[in-house]
């Protein structure tokens, strides 16, 4: 069957079945994360909070729920973890976008530079796990897929963003 947002290049054969990973955007220009393809909703914020989204191309969404999401990530060592993405806007069916600033605010390092320019293309978590990034059409991508119930119960869960309300304005700075 066909899975939206996937291609054969993003398929991995694991014990006789295919797992489809979505290329989710790592965006240094985004001021907050958006949970869509490749992630599974864990829960909405409590108390329930909303945000307004202005997406490139002029699209606007009002009253978008804020939630916590998880996705299976293959680390540089080939092990699988569940990355936990707190405080993301929930835009079901849309492309997932990770704000580099929000990820770094959690104590992680985002190296989204291409190796031709001295980069390593990875995210290093604050506890030393290295997550590789892909590069396509001039943009860095994190490969993710929604976790299964079994994986939720067996794989390590690693926070990628903090479990507190995200406010990008803490980094406001005049020249």
CSV table of N, CA and C in Angstrom, one decimal:
chain,number,residue,atom,x,y,z
A,1,UNK,N,0.8,-1.2,0.0
A,1,UNK,CA,0.0,0.0,0.0
A,1,UNK,C,0.9,1.2,0.0
A,2,UNK,N,0.3,2.4,-0.4
A,2,UNK,CA,1.1,3.6,-0.5
A,2,UNK,C,0.9,4.4,0.8
A,3,UNK,N,2.0,4.9,1.3
A,3,UNK,CA,2.0,5.8,2.5
A,3,UNK,C,2.4,7.2,2.1
A,4,UNK,N,1.6,8.2,2.5
A,4,UNK,CA,1.8,9.6,2.1
A,4,UNK,C,3.1,10.0,2.6
A,5,UNK,N,3.9,10.8,1.7
A,5,UNK,CA,5.1,11.4,2.2
A,5,UNK,C,6.3,10.5,2.2
A,6,UNK,N,6.2,9.3,1.6
A,6,UNK,CA,7.3,8.3,1.6
A,6,UNK,C,7.7,8.0,0.2
A,7,UNK,N,8.8,7.4,0.1
A,7,UNK,CA,9.3,6.9,-1.2
A,7,UNK,C,10.1,5.7,-1.0
A,8,UNK,N,10.4,4.9,-2.0
A,8,UNK,CA,11.2,3.7,-1.8
A,8,UNK,C,12.5,4.0,-1.2
A,9,UNK,N,13.1,5.1,-1.4
A,9,UNK,CA,14.4,5.5,-0.9
A,9,UNK,C,14.3,5.6,0.6
A,10,UNK,N,13.1,5.9,1.2
A,10,UNK,CA,13.0,6.0,2.6
A,10,UNK,C,12.4,4.8,3.3
A,11,UNK,N,12.4,3.6,2.6
A,11,UNK,CA,11.9,2.4,3.1
A,11,UNK,C,13.1,1.6,3.7
A,12,UNK,N,12.9,1.0,4.8
A,12,UNK,CA,13.9,0.1,5.4
A,12,UNK,C,13.2,-1.3,5.6
A,13,UNK,N,13.8,-2.4,5.2
A,13,UNK,CA,13.2,-3.7,5.4
A,13,UNK,C,13.7,-4.2,6.8
A,14,UNK,N,12.7,-4.4,7.7
A,14,UNK,CA,13.0,-4.9,9.0
A,14,UNK,C,12.3,-6.2,9.3
A,15,UNK,N,12.9,-7.3,9.4
A,15,UNK,CA,12.3,-8.6,9.7
A,15,UNK,C,11.1,-8.8,8.8
A,16,UNK,N,11.3,-8.7,7.5
A,16,UNK,CA,10.3,-9.1,6.6
A,16,UNK,C,9.2,-8.1,6.4
A,17,UNK,N,9.3,-6.9,6.9
A,17,UNK,CA,8.3,-5.8,6.7
A,17,UNK,C,9.0,-4.5,6.4
A,18,UNK,N,8.3,-3.7,5.6
A,18,UNK,CA,8.9,-2.4,5.3
A,18,UNK,C,8.4,-1.3,6.3
A,19,UNK,N,9.4,-0.5,6.7
A,19,UNK,CA,9.1,0.6,7.6
A,19,UNK,C,9.3,1.9,6.7
A,20,UNK,N,8.4,2.8,6.6
A,20,UNK,CA,8.5,4.0,5.9
A,20,UNK,C,8.8,5.2,6.8
A,21,UNK,N,9.9,5.8,6.4
A,21,UNK,CA,10.3,7.0,7.2
A,21,UNK,C,9.9,8.3,6.3
A,22,UNK,N,9.4,9.3,7.0
A,22,UNK,CA,9.2,10.6,6.3
A,22,UNK,C,10.4,11.5,6.5
A,23,UNK,N,10.7,12.2,5.5
A,23,UNK,CA,11.7,13.2,5.6
A,23,UNK,C,11.1,14.5,6.2
A,24,UNK,N,11.4,14.8,7.4
A,24,UNK,CA,10.8,15.9,8.1
A,24,UNK,C,11.8,17.0,8.1
A,25,UNK,N,11.4,18.2,7.9
A,25,UNK,CA,12.2,19.4,7.7
A,25,UNK,C,12.9,19.9,9.0
A,26,UNK,N,14.2,20.1,9.0
A,26,UNK,CA,14.9,20.8,10.1
A,26,UNK,C,15.1,22.2,9.6
A,27,UNK,N,14.4,23.2,10.2
A,27,UNK,CA,14.4,24.5,9.6
A,27,UNK,C,14.9,25.6,10.6
A,28,UNK,N,16.1,26.1,10.3
A,28,UNK,CA,16.7,27.2,11.2
A,28,UNK,C,15.8,28.4,11.1
A,29,UNK,N,15.0,28.6,10.1
A,29,UNK,CA,14.1,29.8,10.1
A,29,UNK,C,12.8,29.6,10.7
A,30,UNK,N,12.4,28.4,11.2
A,30,UNK,CA,11.1,28.2,11.9
A,30,UNK,C,11.3,28.6,13.3
A,31,UNK,N,10.2,29.3,13.9
A,31,UNK,CA,10.3,29.7,15.3
A,31,UNK,C,9.5,28.7,16.2
A,32,UNK,N,9.1,27.6,15.7
A,32,UNK,CA,8.4,26.5,16.5
A,32,UNK,C,8.2,25.3,15.6
A,33,UNK,N,8.0,24.2,16.3
A,33,UNK,CA,7.8,22.9,15.6
A,33,UNK,C,6.3,22.7,15.2
A,34,UNK,N,6.2,22.0,14.1
A,34,UNK,CA,4.8,21.6,13.6
A,34,UNK,C,4.8,20.0,13.5
A,35,UNK,N,3.9,19.4,14.1
A,35,UNK,CA,3.7,18.0,14.1
A,35,UNK,C,2.8,17.5,13.0
A,36,UNK,N,3.3,16.7,12.1
A,36,UNK,CA,2.5,16.2,11.0
A,36,UNK,C,3.0,14.8,10.6
A,37,UNK,N,3.3,14.6,9.3
A,37,UNK,CA,3.8,13.3,8.8
A,37,UNK,C,5.0,12.9,9.6
A,38,UNK,N,5.1,11.6,9.8
A,38,UNK,CA,6.2,11.0,10.4
A,38,UNK,C,6.2,11.0,12.0
A,39,UNK,N,5.2,11.7,12.5
A,39,UNK,CA,5.1,11.7,14.0
A,39,UNK,C,3.7,11.2,14.4
A,40,UNK,N,3.6,10.7,15.6
A,40,UNK,CA,2.4,10.3,16.2
A,40,UNK,C,2.1,11.1,17.4
A,41,UNK,N,0.8,11.6,17.5
A,41,UNK,CA,0.4,12.4,18.6
A,41,UNK,C,0.4,11.6,19.9
A,42,UNK,N,1.0,12.1,20.9
A,42,UNK,CA,1.0,11.4,22.2
A,42,UNK,C,-0.1,12.0,23.1
A,43,UNK,N,-0.2,13.3,23.2
A,43,UNK,CA,-1.2,14.0,23.9
A,43,UNK,C,-1.2,15.5,23.6
A,44,UNK,N,-2.4,16.1,23.7
A,44,UNK,CA,-2.4,17.6,23.6
A,44,UNK,C,-2.0,18.2,24.9
A,45,UNK,N,-1.5,19.4,24.9
A,45,UNK,CA,-1.1,20.1,26.1
A,45,UNK,C,-2.2,20.1,27.1
A,46,UNK,N,-1.9,20.2,28.4
A,46,UNK,CA,-2.9,20.3,29.4
A,46,UNK,C,-2.4,21.4,30.4
A,47,UNK,N,-3.1,22.5,30.6
A,47,UNK,CA,-4.4,22.7,29.9
A,47,UNK,C,-4.2,22.9,28.4
A,48,UNK,N,-5.3,22.7,27.7
A,48,UNK,CA,-5.2,22.8,26.2
A,48,UNK,C,-4.8,24.2,25.8
A,49,UNK,N,-3.8,24.3,24.9
A,49,UNK,CA,-3.3,25.6,24.4
A,49,UNK,C,-3.4,25.5,22.9
A,50,UNK,N,-3.5,26.7,22.3
A,50,UNK,CA,-3.6,26.9,20.8
A,50,UNK,C,-2.6,27.9,20.4
A,51,UNK,N,-2.3,27.8,19.1
A,51,UNK,CA,-1.5,28.8,18.4
A,51,UNK,C,-2.0,29.1,17.1
A,52,UNK,N,-1.5,30.2,16.5
A,52,UNK,CA,-1.9,30.6,15.1
A,52,UNK,C,-0.6,30.3,14.3
A,53,UNK,N,-0.8,29.7,13.1
A,53,UNK,CA,0.3,29.4,12.2
A,53,UNK,C,0.2,30.2,11.0
A,54,UNK,N,1.4,30.8,10.6
A,54,UNK,CA,1.5,31.4,9.3
A,54,UNK,C,2.6,30.6,8.5
A,55,UNK,N,2.1,29.9,7.5
A,55,UNK,CA,3.0,29.0,6.8
A,55,UNK,C,3.5,29.7,5.5
A,56,UNK,N,4.7,29.3,5.0
A,56,UNK,CA,5.2,29.9,3.8
A,56,UNK,C,4.1,29.8,2.7
A,57,UNK,N,4.0,30.8,1.8
A,57,UNK,CA,3.1,30.8,0.8
A,57,UNK,C,1.8,31.5,1.2
A,58,UNK,N,1.8,32.1,2.4
A,58,UNK,CA,0.6,32.9,2.8
A,58,UNK,C,-0.5,32.1,3.5
A,59,UNK,N,-0.4,30.8,3.6
A,59,UNK,CA,-1.4,30.0,4.3
A,59,UNK,C,-1.4,30.4,5.8
A,60,UNK,N,-2.6,30.5,6.4
A,60,UNK,CA,-2.7,30.8,7.8
A,60,UNK,C,-3.7,29.8,8.4
A,61,UNK,N,-3.4,29.4,9.6
A,61,UNK,CA,-4.3,28.5,10.4
A,61,UNK,C,-4.5,29.1,11.8
A,62,UNK,N,-5.7,29.2,12.2
A,62,UNK,CA,-6.0,29.7,13.5
A,62,UNK,C,-6.4,28.6,14.5
A,63,UNK,N,-6.2,28.8,15.8
A,63,UNK,CA,-6.6,27.8,16.8
A,63,UNK,C,-6.1,26.4,16.5
A,64,UNK,N,-4.8,26.3,16.3
A,64,UNK,CA,-4.1,25.0,16.1
A,64,UNK,C,-3.7,24.5,17.5
A,65,UNK,N,-4.1,23.3,17.8
A,65,UNK,CA,-3.8,22.7,19.1
A,65,UNK,C,-2.3,22.5,19.2
A,66,UNK,N,-1.8,22.6,20.5
A,66,UNK,CA,-0.4,22.3,20.8
A,66,UNK,C,-0.3,20.9,21.4
A,67,UNK,N,0.6,20.1,21.0
A,67,UNK,CA,0.7,18.8,21.6
A,67,UNK,C,2.1,18.3,21.7
A,68,UNK,N,2.2,17.0,22.2
A,68,UNK,CA,3.5,16.3,22.3
A,68,UNK,C,3.4,15.1,21.3
A,69,UNK,N,4.5,14.9,20.6
A,69,UNK,CA,4.5,13.9,19.6
A,69,UNK,C,5.7,13.0,19.7
A,70,UNK,N,5.7,11.9,19.1
A,70,UNK,CA,6.8,10.9,19.1
A,70,UNK,C,7.0,10.3,17.7
A,71,UNK,N,8.3,10.0,17.4
A,71,UNK,CA,8.6,9.3,16.2
A,71,UNK,C,9.8,8.5,16.3
A,72,UNK,N,9.9,7.4,15.6
A,72,UNK,CA,11.0,6.5,15.6
A,72,UNK,C,12.1,7.1,14.8
A,73,UNK,N,13.3,7.1,15.4
A,73,UNK,CA,14.5,7.7,14.7
A,73,UNK,C,15.6,6.6,14.7
A,74,UNK,N,16.3,6.4,13.6
A,74,UNK,CA,17.4,5.5,13.6
A,74,UNK,C,18.7,6.4,13.9
A,75,UNK,N,19.4,6.0,14.9
A,75,UNK,CA,20.6,6.8,15.3
A,75,UNK,C,21.8,6.5,14.4
A,76,UNK,N,22.9,7.2,14.6
A,76,UNK,CA,24.1,7.0,13.8
A,76,UNK,C,24.6,5.6,14.0
A,77,UNK,N,24.4,5.0,15.2
A,77,UNK,CA,24.9,3.7,15.5
A,77,UNK,C,23.9,2.6,15.0
A,78,UNK,N,22.8,3.0,14.4
A,78,UNK,CA,21.9,2.0,13.8
A,78,UNK,C,20.8,1.6,14.8
A,79,UNK,N,20.8,2.0,16.0
A,79,UNK,CA,19.8,1.7,17.0
A,79,UNK,C,18.6,2.6,16.8
A,80,UNK,N,17.5,2.1,17.3
A,80,UNK,CA,16.2,2.9,17.1
A,80,UNK,C,15.8,3.5,18.5
A,81,UNK,N,15.4,4.7,18.5
A,81,UNK,CA,14.8,5.4,19.7
A,81,UNK,C,13.5,6.0,19.3
A,82,UNK,N,12.8,6.4,20.3
A,82,UNK,CA,11.6,7.3,20.0
A,82,UNK,C,12.0,8.7,20.4
A,83,UNK,N,12.0,9.6,19.5
A,83,UNK,CA,12.3,11.0,19.8
A,83,UNK,C,11.0,11.6,20.2
A,84,UNK,N,11.0,12.4,21.3
A,84,UNK,CA,9.8,13.0,21.9
A,84,UNK,C,9.9,14.5,21.6
A,85,UNK,N,8.9,15.0,20.9
A,85,UNK,CA,8.9,16.4,20.5
A,85,UNK,C,7.7,17.1,21.2
A,86,UNK,N,8.1,17.8,22.3
A,86,UNK,CA,7.1,18.5,23.1
A,86,UNK,C,6.8,19.9,22.5
A,87,UNK,N,5.6,20.3,22.7
A,87,UNK,CA,5.1,21.7,22.4
A,87,UNK,C,5.2,22.0,20.9
A,88,UNK,N,4.7,21.1,20.1
A,88,UNK,CA,4.6,21.3,18.6
A,88,UNK,C,3.1,21.6,18.3
A,89,UNK,N,2.9,22.5,17.3
A,89,UNK,CA,1.6,22.7,16.7
A,89,UNK,C,1.2,21.5,16.0
A,90,UNK,N,-0.1,21.0,16.1
A,90,UNK,CA,-0.6,19.8,15.5
A,90,UNK,C,-1.3,20.2,14.2
A,91,UNK,N,-0.7,19.9,13.1
A,91,UNK,CA,-1.3,20.2,11.8
A,91,UNK,C,-1.3,18.8,11.0
A,92,UNK,N,-2.3,18.0,11.3
A,92,UNK,CA,-2.4,16.6,10.8
A,92,UNK,C,-2.3,16.7,9.3
A,93,UNK,N,-1.6,15.7,8.7
A,93,UNK,CA,-1.4,15.6,7.3
A,93,UNK,C,-0.5,16.5,6.6
A,94,UNK,N,0.1,17.4,7.4
A,94,UNK,CA,1.0,18.4,6.9
A,94,UNK,C,2.5,17.9,7.0
A,95,UNK,N,3.4,18.6,6.5
A,95,UNK,CA,4.8,18.2,6.6
A,95,UNK,C,5.3,18.6,8.0
A,96,UNK,N,6.0,17.8,8.7
A,96,UNK,CA,6.5,18.1,10.0
A,96,UNK,C,7.7,19.0,9.8
A,97,UNK,N,7.8,20.0,10.7
A,97,UNK,CA,8.9,21.0,10.7
A,97,UNK,C,9.4,21.1,12.1
A,98,UNK,N,10.8,21.0,12.2
A,98,UNK,CA,11.5,21.1,13.5
A,98,UNK,C,12.2,22.4,13.5
A,99,UNK,N,12.0,23.2,14.5
A,99,UNK,CA,12.7,24.5,14.7
A,99,UNK,C,14.0,24.2,15.3
A,100,UNK,N,15.1,24.5,14.6
A,100,UNK,CA,16.5,24.3,15.1
A,100,UNK,C,16.6,25.0,16.4
A,101,UNK,N,16.1,26.2,16.6
A,101,UNK,CA,16.2,26.9,17.8
A,101,UNK,C,15.5,26.2,19.0
A,102,UNK,N,14.3,25.7,18.7
A,102,UNK,CA,13.6,24.9,19.8
A,102,UNK,C,14.3,23.7,20.2
A,103,UNK,N,14.9,23.0,19.2
A,103,UNK,CA,15.7,21.8,19.5
A,103,UNK,C,16.9,22.1,20.3
A,104,UNK,N,17.6,23.2,19.9
A,104,UNK,CA,18.8,23.6,20.6
A,104,UNK,C,18.5,24.1,22.0
A,105,UNK,N,17.4,24.7,22.2
A,105,UNK,CA,16.9,25.3,23.5
A,105,UNK,C,16.9,24.1,24.5
A,106,UNK,N,16.7,22.9,24.1
A,106,UNK,CA,16.6,21.7,25.0
A,106,UNK,C,18.0,21.2,25.3
A,107,UNK,N,19.1,21.9,24.8
A,107,UNK,CA,20.4,21.4,25.1
A,107,UNK,C,21.0,20.5,24.1
A,108,UNK,N,20.4,20.4,23.0
A,108,UNK,CA,20.9,19.6,21.9
A,108,UNK,C,21.7,20.4,20.9
A,109,UNK,N,22.5,19.8,20.1
A,109,UNK,CA,23.3,20.6,19.1
A,109,UNK,C,22.7,20.2,17.7
A,110,UNK,N,22.4,21.2,16.9
A,110,UNK,CA,21.9,20.9,15.5
A,110,UNK,C,23.0,21.4,14.6
A,111,UNK,N,23.5,20.4,13.8
A,111,UNK,CA,24.5,20.7,12.8
A,111,UNK,C,23.8,20.4,11.5
A,112,UNK,N,23.2,21.4,10.9
A,112,UNK,CA,22.4,21.2,9.6
A,112,UNK,C,23.2,21.7,8.4
A,113,UNK,N,24.5,21.9,8.6
A,113,UNK,CA,25.4,22.3,7.5
A,113,UNK,C,25.9,21.1,6.7
A,114,UNK,N,25.9,21.3,5.4
A,114,UNK,CA,26.3,20.2,4.5
A,114,UNK,C,27.8,20.0,4.7
A,115,UNK,N,28.3,18.7,4.6
A,115,UNK,CA,29.7,18.4,4.8
A,115,UNK,C,30.6,19.3,3.8
A,116,UNK,N,30.1,19.7,2.7
A,116,UNK,CA,30.9,20.5,1.7
A,116,UNK,C,31.3,21.8,2.4
A,117,UNK,N,30.5,22.2,3.4
A,117,UNK,CA,30.7,23.5,4.1
A,117,UNK,C,31.1,23.3,5.5
A,118,UNK,N,31.8,22.1,5.8
A,118,UNK,CA,32.3,21.9,7.2
A,118,UNK,C,31.3,21.3,8.2
A,119,UNK,N,30.1,20.9,7.7
A,119,UNK,CA,29.1,20.4,8.7
A,119,UNK,C,29.2,18.9,8.8
A,120,UNK,N,28.5,18.4,9.8
A,120,UNK,CA,28.4,16.9,10.0
A,120,UNK,C,27.0,16.4,9.7
A,121,UNK,N,26.0,17.2,9.5
A,121,UNK,CA,24.6,16.8,9.3
A,121,UNK,C,24.1,15.8,10.3
A,122,UNK,N,24.0,16.4,11.5
A,122,UNK,CA,23.4,15.5,12.6
A,122,UNK,C,22.8,16.4,13.7
A,123,UNK,N,22.1,15.8,14.5
A,123,UNK,CA,21.6,16.3,15.8
A,123,UNK,C,22.3,15.5,16.9
A,124,UNK,N,23.0,16.1,17.8
A,124,UNK,CA,23.5,15.4,19.0
A,124,UNK,C,22.7,15.8,20.2
A,125,UNK,N,22.1,14.8,20.8
A,125,UNK,CA,21.3,15.1,22.0
A,125,UNK,C,22.2,15.4,23.2
A,126,UNK,N,21.5,16.0,24.2
A,126,UNK,CA,22.3,16.5,25.3
A,126,UNK,C,22.9,15.3,26.1
A,127,UNK,N,22.4,14.1,25.8
A,127,UNK,CA,23.0,12.9,26.5
A,127,UNK,C,23.9,12.1,25.5
A,128,UNK,N,24.3,12.7,24.4
A,128,UNK,CA,25.3,12.2,23.5
A,128,UNK,C,24.9,11.3,22.4
A,129,UNK,N,23.6,11.1,22.1
A,129,UNK,CA,23.1,10.3,21.0
A,129,UNK,C,23.2,11.1,19.7
A,130,UNK,N,23.8,10.5,18.7
A,130,UNK,CA,23.9,11.2,17.4
A,130,UNK,C,22.9,10.7,16.5
A,131,UNK,N,22.1,11.7,15.9
A,131,UNK,CA,21.0,11.4,15.0
A,131,UNK,C,21.4,12.0,13.6
A,132,UNK,N,21.5,11.1,12.6
A,132,UNK,CA,21.9,11.7,11.3
A,132,UNK,C,20.8,12.4,10.6
A,133,UNK,N,21.2,13.4,9.9
A,133,UNK,CA,20.2,14.2,9.0
A,133,UNK,C,20.5,13.9,7.6
A,134,UNK,N,19.5,13.9,6.8
A,134,UNK,CA,19.6,13.7,5.3
A,134,UNK,C,19.7,15.2,4.7
A,135,UNK,N,20.1,15.3,3.5
A,135,UNK,CA,20.1,16.6,2.8
A,135,UNK,C,19.5,16.4,1.4
A,136,UNK,N,18.5,17.2,1.1
A,136,UNK,CA,17.9,17.1,-0.2
A,136,UNK,C,17.3,18.5,-0.6
A,137,UNK,N,17.6,18.9,-1.8
A,137,UNK,CA,17.1,20.2,-2.4
A,137,UNK,C,17.6,21.3,-1.5
A,138,UNK,N,18.8,21.2,-1.0
A,138,UNK,CA,19.4,22.3,-0.2
A,138,UNK,C,18.9,22.4,1.2
A,139,UNK,N,18.1,21.4,1.7
A,139,UNK,CA,17.5,21.5,3.1
A,139,UNK,C,17.9,20.2,3.9
A,140,UNK,N,18.0,20.4,5.2
A,140,UNK,CA,18.3,19.3,6.1
A,140,UNK,C,17.0,18.6,6.5
A,141,UNK,N,17.0,17.3,6.6
A,141,UNK,CA,15.8,16.6,6.9
A,141,UNK,C,16.1,15.5,8.0
A,142,UNK,N,15.2,15.3,8.9
A,142,UNK,CA,15.3,14.2,9.9
A,142,UNK,C,14.3,13.2,9.5
A,143,UNK,N,14.8,11.9,9.4
A,143,UNK,CA,13.9,10.8,8.9
A,143,UNK,C,13.2,10.3,10.2
A,144,UNK,N,11.9,10.2,10.1
A,144,UNK,CA,11.0,9.8,11.2
A,144,UNK,C,9.9,8.9,10.7
A,145,UNK,N,9.4,8.1,11.6
A,145,UNK,CA,8.1,7.5,11.3
A,145,UNK,C,7.4,7.3,12.6
A,146,UNK,N,6.0,7.3,12.6
A,146,UNK,CA,5.3,7.1,13.8
A,146,UNK,C,5.6,5.8,14.5
A,147,UNK,N,5.7,5.8,15.8
A,147,UNK,CA,6.0,4.6,16.6
A,147,UNK,C,4.7,3.7,16.7
A,148,UNK,N,4.9,2.4,16.9
A,148,UNK,CA,3.8,1.5,17.2
A,148,UNK,C,3.6,1.4,18.7
A,149,UNK,N,2.5,0.8,19.1
A,149,UNK,CA,2.3,0.6,20.5
A,149,UNK,C,3.4,-0.3,21.1
A,150,UNK,N,3.9,-1.3,20.4
A,150,UNK,CA,4.9,-2.2,20.9
A,150,UNK,C,6.2,-1.4,21.1
A,151,UNK,N,6.6,-0.5,20.1
A,151,UNK,CA,7.8,0.3,20.2
A,151,UNK,C,7.7,1.3,21.4
A,152,UNK,N,6.5,1.8,21.6
A,152,UNK,CA,6.3,2.7,22.7
A,152,UNK,C,6.7,2.0,24.1
A,153,UNK,N,6.4,0.7,24.1
A,153,UNK,CA,6.7,0.0,25.3
A,153,UNK,C,8.1,-0.6,25.4
A,154,UNK,N,8.8,-0.6,24.3
A,154,UNK,CA,10.1,-1.2,24.3
A,154,UNK,C,11.3,-0.3,24.0
A,155,UNK,N,11.1,0.7,23.2
A,155,UNK,CA,12.3,1.6,22.7
A,155,UNK,C,12.5,2.7,23.7
A,156,UNK,N,13.8,3.1,23.9
A,156,UNK,CA,14.0,4.3,24.7
A,156,UNK,C,13.4,5.5,24.2
A,157,UNK,N,12.9,6.3,25.1
A,157,UNK,CA,12.3,7.6,24.7
A,157,UNK,C,13.2,8.7,25.0
A,158,UNK,N,13.6,9.5,24.0
A,158,UNK,CA,14.6,10.6,24.2
A,158,UNK,C,13.9,11.9,23.9
A,159,UNK,N,13.9,12.8,24.8
A,159,UNK,CA,13.3,14.2,24.6
A,159,UNK,C,14.2,14.9,23.6
A,160,UNK,N,13.6,15.5,22.6
A,160,UNK,CA,14.3,16.3,21.6
A,160,UNK,C,14.0,17.8,21.9
A,161,UNK,N,12.8,18.1,22.4
A,161,UNK,CA,12.5,19.4,22.9
A,161,UNK,C,12.0,19.3,24.3
A,162,UNK,N,11.9,20.5,25.0
A,162,UNK,CA,11.6,20.5,26.4
A,162,UNK,C,10.1,20.4,26.7
A,163,UNK,N,9.7,19.7,27.8
A,163,UNK,CA,8.3,19.5,28.1
A,163,UNK,C,7.7,20.8,28.9
A,164,UNK,N,8.0,21.9,28.4
A,164,UNK,CA,7.5,23.2,28.9
A,164,UNK,C,7.0,24.0,27.7
A,165,UNK,N,6.1,25.0,27.9
A,165,UNK,CA,5.7,25.8,26.8
A,165,UNK,C,6.9,26.5,26.2
A,166,UNK,N,7.0,26.4,24.8
A,166,UNK,CA,8.0,27.0,24.1
A,166,UNK,C,7.7,28.5,23.7
A,167,UNK,N,8.7,29.4,24.0
A,167,UNK,CA,8.5,30.8,23.7
A,167,UNK,C,9.8,31.2,23.0
A,168,UNK,N,9.7,31.3,21.6
A,168,UNK,CA,10.9,31.8,20.9
A,168,UNK,C,11.4,33.2,21.2
A,169,UNK,N,10.5,34.0,21.8
A,169,UNK,CA,10.9,35.4,22.1
A,169,UNK,C,12.0,35.5,23.2
A,170,UNK,N,12.3,34.4,23.9
A,170,UNK,CA,13.4,34.5,24.9
A,170,UNK,C,14.7,34.7,24.2
A,171,UNK,N,14.8,34.5,22.9
A,171,UNK,CA,16.0,34.7,22.1
A,171,UNK,C,16.0,36.0,21.3
A,172,UNK,N,15.0,36.9,21.5
A,172,UNK,CA,14.9,38.1,20.8
A,172,UNK,C,16.2,39.0,21.1
A,173,UNK,N,16.7,39.6,20.1
A,173,UNK,CA,18.0,40.4,20.3
A,173,UNK,C,18.1,41.4,19.2
A,174,UNK,N,18.3,42.6,19.5
A,174,UNK,CA,18.5,43.7,18.6
A,174,UNK,C,20.0,43.7,18.2
A,175,UNK,N,20.3,44.2,17.0
A,175,UNK,CA,21.7,44.2,16.5
A,175,UNK,C,22.5,45.1,17.4
